[in-house]
Short mmCIF file of C-alpha atoms and ligand atoms in Angstrom, two decimals:
data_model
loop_
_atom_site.label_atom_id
_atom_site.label_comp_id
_atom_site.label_asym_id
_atom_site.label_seq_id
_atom_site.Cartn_x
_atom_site.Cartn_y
_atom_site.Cartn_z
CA UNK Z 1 92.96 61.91 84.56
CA UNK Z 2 92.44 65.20 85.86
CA UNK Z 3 94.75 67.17 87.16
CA UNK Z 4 93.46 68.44 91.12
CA UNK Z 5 92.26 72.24 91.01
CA UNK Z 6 95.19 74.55 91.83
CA UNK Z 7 94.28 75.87 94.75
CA UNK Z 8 96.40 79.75 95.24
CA UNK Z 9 97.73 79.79 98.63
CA UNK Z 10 97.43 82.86 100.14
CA UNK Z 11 100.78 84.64 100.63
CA UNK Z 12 100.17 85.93 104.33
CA UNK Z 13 102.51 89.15 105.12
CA UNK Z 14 104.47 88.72 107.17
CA UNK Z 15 104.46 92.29 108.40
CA UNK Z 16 101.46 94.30 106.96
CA UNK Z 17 99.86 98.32 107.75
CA UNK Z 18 97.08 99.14 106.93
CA UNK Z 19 95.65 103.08 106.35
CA UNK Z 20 98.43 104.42 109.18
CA UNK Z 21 98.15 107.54 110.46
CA UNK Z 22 100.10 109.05 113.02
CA UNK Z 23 100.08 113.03 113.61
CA UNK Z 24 102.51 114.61 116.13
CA UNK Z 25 101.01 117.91 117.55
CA UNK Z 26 99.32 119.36 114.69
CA UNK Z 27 101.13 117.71 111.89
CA UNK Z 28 100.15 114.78 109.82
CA UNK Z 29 103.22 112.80 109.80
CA UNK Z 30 101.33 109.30 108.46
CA UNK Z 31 98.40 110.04 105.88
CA UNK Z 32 97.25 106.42 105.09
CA UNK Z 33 99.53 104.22 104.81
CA UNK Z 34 99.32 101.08 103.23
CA UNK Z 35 102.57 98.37 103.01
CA UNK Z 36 103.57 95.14 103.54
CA UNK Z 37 106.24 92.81 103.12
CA UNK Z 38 105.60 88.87 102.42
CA UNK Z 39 108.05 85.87 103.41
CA UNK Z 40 111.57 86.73 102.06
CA UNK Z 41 110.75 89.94 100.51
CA UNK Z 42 113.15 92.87 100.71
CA UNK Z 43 111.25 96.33 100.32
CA UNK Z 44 113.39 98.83 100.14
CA UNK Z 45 111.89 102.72 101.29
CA UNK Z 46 112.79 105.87 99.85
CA UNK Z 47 112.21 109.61 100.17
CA UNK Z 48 112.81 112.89 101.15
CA UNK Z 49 113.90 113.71 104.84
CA UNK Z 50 110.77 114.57 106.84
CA UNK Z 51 108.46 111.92 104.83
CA UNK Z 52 107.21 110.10 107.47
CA UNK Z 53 110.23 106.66 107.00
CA UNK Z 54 111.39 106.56 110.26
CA UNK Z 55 108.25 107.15 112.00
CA UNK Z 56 106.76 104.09 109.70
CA UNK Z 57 109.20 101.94 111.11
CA UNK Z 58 108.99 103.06 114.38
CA UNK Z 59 105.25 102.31 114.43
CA UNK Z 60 105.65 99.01 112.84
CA UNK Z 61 108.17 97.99 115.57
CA UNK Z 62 105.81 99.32 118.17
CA UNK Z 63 108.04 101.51 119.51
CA UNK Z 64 104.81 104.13 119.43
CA UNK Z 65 101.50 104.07 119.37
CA UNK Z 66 99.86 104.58 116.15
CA UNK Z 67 96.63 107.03 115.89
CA UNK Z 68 94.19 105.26 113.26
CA UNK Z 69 94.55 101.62 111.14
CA UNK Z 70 96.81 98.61 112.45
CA UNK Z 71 99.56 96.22 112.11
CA UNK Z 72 99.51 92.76 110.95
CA UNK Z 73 102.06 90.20 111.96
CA UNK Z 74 101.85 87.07 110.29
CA UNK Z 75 97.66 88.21 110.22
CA UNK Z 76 97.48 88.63 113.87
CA UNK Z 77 97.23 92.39 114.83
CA UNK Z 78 99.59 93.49 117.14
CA UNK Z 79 99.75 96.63 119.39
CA UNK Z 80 96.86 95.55 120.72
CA UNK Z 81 95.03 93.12 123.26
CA UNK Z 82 92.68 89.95 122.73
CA UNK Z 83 89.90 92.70 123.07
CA UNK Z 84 91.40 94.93 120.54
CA UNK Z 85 92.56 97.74 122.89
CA UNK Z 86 96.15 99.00 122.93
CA UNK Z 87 98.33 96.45 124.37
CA UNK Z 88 99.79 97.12 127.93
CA UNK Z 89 103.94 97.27 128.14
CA UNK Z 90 104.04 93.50 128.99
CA UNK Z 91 102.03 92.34 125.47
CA UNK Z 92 103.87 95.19 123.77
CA UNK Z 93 107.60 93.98 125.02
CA UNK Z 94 106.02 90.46 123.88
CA UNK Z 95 104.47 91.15 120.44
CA UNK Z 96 108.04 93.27 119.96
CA UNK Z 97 110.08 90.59 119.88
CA UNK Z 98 109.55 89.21 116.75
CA UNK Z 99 110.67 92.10 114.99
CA UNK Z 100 114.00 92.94 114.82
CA UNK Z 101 115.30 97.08 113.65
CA UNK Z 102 118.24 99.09 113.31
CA UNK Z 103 118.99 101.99 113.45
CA UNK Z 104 121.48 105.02 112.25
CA UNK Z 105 122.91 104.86 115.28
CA UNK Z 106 123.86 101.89 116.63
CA UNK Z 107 122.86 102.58 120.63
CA UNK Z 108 125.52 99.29 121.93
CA UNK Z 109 125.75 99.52 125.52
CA UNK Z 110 129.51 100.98 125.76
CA UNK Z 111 130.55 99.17 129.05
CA UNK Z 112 129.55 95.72 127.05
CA UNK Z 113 132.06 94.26 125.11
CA UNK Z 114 130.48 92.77 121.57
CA UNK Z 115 129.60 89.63 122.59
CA UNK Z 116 128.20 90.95 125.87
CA UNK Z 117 126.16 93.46 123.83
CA UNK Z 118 124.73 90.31 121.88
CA UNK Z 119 124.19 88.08 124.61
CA UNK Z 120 122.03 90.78 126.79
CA UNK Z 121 119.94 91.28 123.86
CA UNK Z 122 118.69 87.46 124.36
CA UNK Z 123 118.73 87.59 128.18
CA UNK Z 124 116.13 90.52 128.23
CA UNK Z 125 114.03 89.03 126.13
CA UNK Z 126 114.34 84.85 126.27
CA UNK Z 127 114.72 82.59 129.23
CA UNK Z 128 117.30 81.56 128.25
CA UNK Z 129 121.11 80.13 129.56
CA UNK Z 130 123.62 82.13 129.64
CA UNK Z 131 125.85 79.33 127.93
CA UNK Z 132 123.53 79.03 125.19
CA UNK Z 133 122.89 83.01 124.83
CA UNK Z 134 126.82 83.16 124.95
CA UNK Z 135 126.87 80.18 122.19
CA UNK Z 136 124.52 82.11 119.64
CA UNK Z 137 125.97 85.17 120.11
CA UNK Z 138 129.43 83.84 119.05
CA UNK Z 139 127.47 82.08 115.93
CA UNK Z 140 125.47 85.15 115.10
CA UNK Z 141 128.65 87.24 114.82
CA UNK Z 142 130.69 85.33 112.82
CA UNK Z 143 127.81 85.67 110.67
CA UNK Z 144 128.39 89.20 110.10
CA UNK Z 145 132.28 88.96 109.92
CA UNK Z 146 132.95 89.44 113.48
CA UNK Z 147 134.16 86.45 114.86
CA UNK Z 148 137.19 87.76 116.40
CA UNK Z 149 136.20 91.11 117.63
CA UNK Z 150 133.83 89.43 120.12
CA UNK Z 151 135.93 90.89 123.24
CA UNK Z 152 136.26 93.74 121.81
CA UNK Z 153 134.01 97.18 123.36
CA UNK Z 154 132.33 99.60 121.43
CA UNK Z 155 134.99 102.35 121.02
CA UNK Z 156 137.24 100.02 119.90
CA UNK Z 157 135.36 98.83 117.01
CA UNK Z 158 135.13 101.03 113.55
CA UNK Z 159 131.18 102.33 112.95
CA UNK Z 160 130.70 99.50 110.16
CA UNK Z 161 131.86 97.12 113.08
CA UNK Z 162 129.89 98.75 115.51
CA UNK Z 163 126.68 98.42 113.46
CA UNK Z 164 127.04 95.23 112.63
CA UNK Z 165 127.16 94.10 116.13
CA UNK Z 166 123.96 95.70 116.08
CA UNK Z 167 122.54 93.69 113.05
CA UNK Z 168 123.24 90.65 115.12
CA UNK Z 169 121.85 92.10 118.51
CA UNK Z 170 118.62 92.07 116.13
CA UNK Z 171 119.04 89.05 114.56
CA UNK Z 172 119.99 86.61 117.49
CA UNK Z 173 115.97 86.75 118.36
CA UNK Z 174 115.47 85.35 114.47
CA UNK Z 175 112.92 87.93 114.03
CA UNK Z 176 110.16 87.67 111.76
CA UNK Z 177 110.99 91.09 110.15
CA UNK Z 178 114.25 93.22 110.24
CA UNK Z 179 113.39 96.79 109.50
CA UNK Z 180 116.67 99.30 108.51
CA UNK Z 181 116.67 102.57 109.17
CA UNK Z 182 119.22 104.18 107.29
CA UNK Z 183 121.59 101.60 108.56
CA UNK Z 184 124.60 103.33 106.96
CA UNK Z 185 123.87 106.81 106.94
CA UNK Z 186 126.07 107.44 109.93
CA UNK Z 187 129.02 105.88 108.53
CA UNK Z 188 132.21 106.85 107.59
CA UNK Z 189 132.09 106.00 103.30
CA UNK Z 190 134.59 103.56 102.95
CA UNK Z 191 133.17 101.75 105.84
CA UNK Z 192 129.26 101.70 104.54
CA UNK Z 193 130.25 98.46 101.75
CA UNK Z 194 130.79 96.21 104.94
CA UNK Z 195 127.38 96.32 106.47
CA UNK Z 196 125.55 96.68 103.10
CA UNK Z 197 127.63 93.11 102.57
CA UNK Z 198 126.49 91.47 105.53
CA UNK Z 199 122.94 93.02 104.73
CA UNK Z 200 122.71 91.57 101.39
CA UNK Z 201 123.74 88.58 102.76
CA UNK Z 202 121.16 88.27 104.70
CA UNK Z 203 118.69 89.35 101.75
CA UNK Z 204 119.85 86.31 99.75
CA UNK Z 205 119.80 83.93 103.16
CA UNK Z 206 115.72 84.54 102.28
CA UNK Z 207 115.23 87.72 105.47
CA UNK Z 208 112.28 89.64 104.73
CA UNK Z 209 113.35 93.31 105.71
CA UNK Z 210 112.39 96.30 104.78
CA UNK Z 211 115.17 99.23 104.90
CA UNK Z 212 114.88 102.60 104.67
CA UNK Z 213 118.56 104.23 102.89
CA UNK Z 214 119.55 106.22 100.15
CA UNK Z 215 121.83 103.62 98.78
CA UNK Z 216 120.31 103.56 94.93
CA UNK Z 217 122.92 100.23 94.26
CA UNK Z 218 121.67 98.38 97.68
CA UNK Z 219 118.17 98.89 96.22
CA UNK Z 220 118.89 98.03 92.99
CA UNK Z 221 120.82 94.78 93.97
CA UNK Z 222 119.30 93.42 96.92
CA UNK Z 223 115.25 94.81 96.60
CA UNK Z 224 112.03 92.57 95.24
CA UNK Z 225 110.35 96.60 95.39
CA UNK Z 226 111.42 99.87 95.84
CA UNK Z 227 108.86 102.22 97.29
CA UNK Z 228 108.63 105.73 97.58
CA UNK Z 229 107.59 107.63 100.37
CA UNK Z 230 106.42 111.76 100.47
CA UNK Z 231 104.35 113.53 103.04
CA UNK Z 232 102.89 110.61 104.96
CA UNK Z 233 102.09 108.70 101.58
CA UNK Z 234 103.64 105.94 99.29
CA UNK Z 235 103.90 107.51 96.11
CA UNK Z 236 104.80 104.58 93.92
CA UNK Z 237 105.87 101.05 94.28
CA UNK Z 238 107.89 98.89 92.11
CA UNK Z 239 110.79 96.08 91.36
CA UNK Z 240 113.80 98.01 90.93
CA UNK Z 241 114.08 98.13 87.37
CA UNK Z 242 110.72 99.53 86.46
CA UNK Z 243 111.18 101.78 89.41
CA UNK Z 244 114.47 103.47 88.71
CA UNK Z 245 114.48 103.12 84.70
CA UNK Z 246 110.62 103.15 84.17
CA UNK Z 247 109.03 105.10 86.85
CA UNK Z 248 105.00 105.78 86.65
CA UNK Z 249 104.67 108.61 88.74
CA UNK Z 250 106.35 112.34 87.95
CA UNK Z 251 107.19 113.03 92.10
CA UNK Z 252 109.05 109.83 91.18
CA UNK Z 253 110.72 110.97 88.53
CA UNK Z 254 111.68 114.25 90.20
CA UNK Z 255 112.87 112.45 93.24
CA UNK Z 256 115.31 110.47 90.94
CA UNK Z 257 116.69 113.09 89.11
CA UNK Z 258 118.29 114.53 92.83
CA UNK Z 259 120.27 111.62 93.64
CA UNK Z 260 121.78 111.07 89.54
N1 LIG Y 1 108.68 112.45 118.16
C1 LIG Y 1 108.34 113.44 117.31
N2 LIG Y 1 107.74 114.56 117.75
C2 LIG Y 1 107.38 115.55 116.90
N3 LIG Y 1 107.56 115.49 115.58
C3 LIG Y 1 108.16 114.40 115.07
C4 LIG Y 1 108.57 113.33 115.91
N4 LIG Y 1 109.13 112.37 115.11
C5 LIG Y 1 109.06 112.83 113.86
N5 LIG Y 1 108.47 114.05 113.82
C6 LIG Y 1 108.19 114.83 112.60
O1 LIG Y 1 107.55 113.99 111.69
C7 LIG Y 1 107.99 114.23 110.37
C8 LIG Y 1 108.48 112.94 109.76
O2 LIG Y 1 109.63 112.52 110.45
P1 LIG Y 1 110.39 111.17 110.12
O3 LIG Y 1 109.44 110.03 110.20
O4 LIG Y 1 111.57 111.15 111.01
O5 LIG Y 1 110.80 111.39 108.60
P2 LIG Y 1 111.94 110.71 107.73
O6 LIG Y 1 112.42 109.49 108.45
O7 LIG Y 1 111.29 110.40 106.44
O8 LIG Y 1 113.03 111.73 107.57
C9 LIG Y 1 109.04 115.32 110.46
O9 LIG Y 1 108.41 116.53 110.18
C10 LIG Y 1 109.48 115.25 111.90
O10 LIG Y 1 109.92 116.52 112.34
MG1 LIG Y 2 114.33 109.02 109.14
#
């Protein structure tokens, strides 16, 4: 008997841009940019300061508005309306929620205690109880190793503490996406290992992030593909190994050679 046709299903991204351009003042800060990031995919971003990562992200979580192509979540275009305008606040705040970032700096609210900090996050943006924000905030800290520092406030927490209550601010919404930005950059060394842990974690619990760092062994362990960003463009794209021990382009090569 025959076997029935194979048919390919179509891996959907989950969070997709496509030709983004974004100019502040004069400057072209976004030249046309094209990424995306399927179900359970890690991308990792590189490049030099001043290459447009942060303001990717930034545009992807629709923090701003973007000045030519679009964003795809799960397919459906977001920043803007059913008639293809730019969203108002209200769709924005809506369309937002599904997409979890963090940032260098961890921006807790200091007269929160951790678990406060975590259970806000859920009350601004769910109807929800405040027993059962208070119950998945406890949950979603444990998660990153903080089950007992729940009480605690902001300045009494180290930096790796602090930003891993903000990992779980994000991740209490189960976003679709969690995008980094240079999650550890701020940190103190010996405290970076702690929320590259937890983030790895997360990367083998099947989250599709995308994180921008300069940690070469985070990309190397925890990325499906490393791409590099300079001047408003990717450069090159690649799993890990080809793209630290086998790298097509020569900006990529040059780029490498820095951080040896
Ligand atoms: N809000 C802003 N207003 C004006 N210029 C900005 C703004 N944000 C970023 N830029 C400029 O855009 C360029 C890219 O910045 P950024 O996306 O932060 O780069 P990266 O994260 O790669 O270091 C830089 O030249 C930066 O000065
Ligand atoms: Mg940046």
């Amino acid at each position: 008997m025959l076997e029935p046709p194979q048919t390919p299903v179509a891996r959907v991204p989950v969070i997709e841009v496509r030709n983004l351009h974004k100019k502040y003042g004069p400057v072209d800060v976004l030249k046309g940019v094209d990424f995306s990031v399927t179900a359970g995919e890690v991308k990792v971003v590189l490049g030099p300061s001043g290459s447009g990562k942060s303001t990717m992200l930034r545009l992807m979580a629709l923090l701003e508005p973007l000045d030519k192509g679009s964003i795809l979540l799960n397919g459906h275009q977001i920043g803007v309306n059913s008639q293809g305008k730019p969203a108002n606040e209200r769709t924005l705040s809506h369309q937002r929620a599904d997409i979890g970032m963090v940032f260098q700096k961890f921006n807790l609210f200091a007269h929160l205690t951790a678990l406060q900090n975590v259970v806000l996050a859920q009350r601004l943006t769910r109807k929800i109880s405040k027993a059962e924000a208070t119950h998945n905030a406890a949950e979603i800290l444990k998660r990153v190793g903080l089950g007992a520092h729940g009480h605690k406030f902001p300045s009494e927490l180290s930096g790796g503490q602090q930003q891993r209550v903000a990992i779980a601010r994000a991740m209490v919404l189960n976003p679709a996406v969690m995008l980094f930005d240079e999650p550890t950059s701020a940190l103190d060394p010996e405290l970076v290992n702690d929320v590259l842990t937890v983030m790895e974690t997360l990367a083998s619990e099947g989250m599709t992030m995308v994180v921008v760092t300069h940690e070469m062994r985070f990309a190397r362990r925890a990325a499906t593909e490393v791409a590099l960003f300079d001047r408003g463009i990717i450069i090159e794209q690649a799993p890990p190994a080809r793209f630290f021990d086998d790298p097509q382009h020569e900006r990529t090569r040059q780029f490498l050679s820095h951080i040896h």
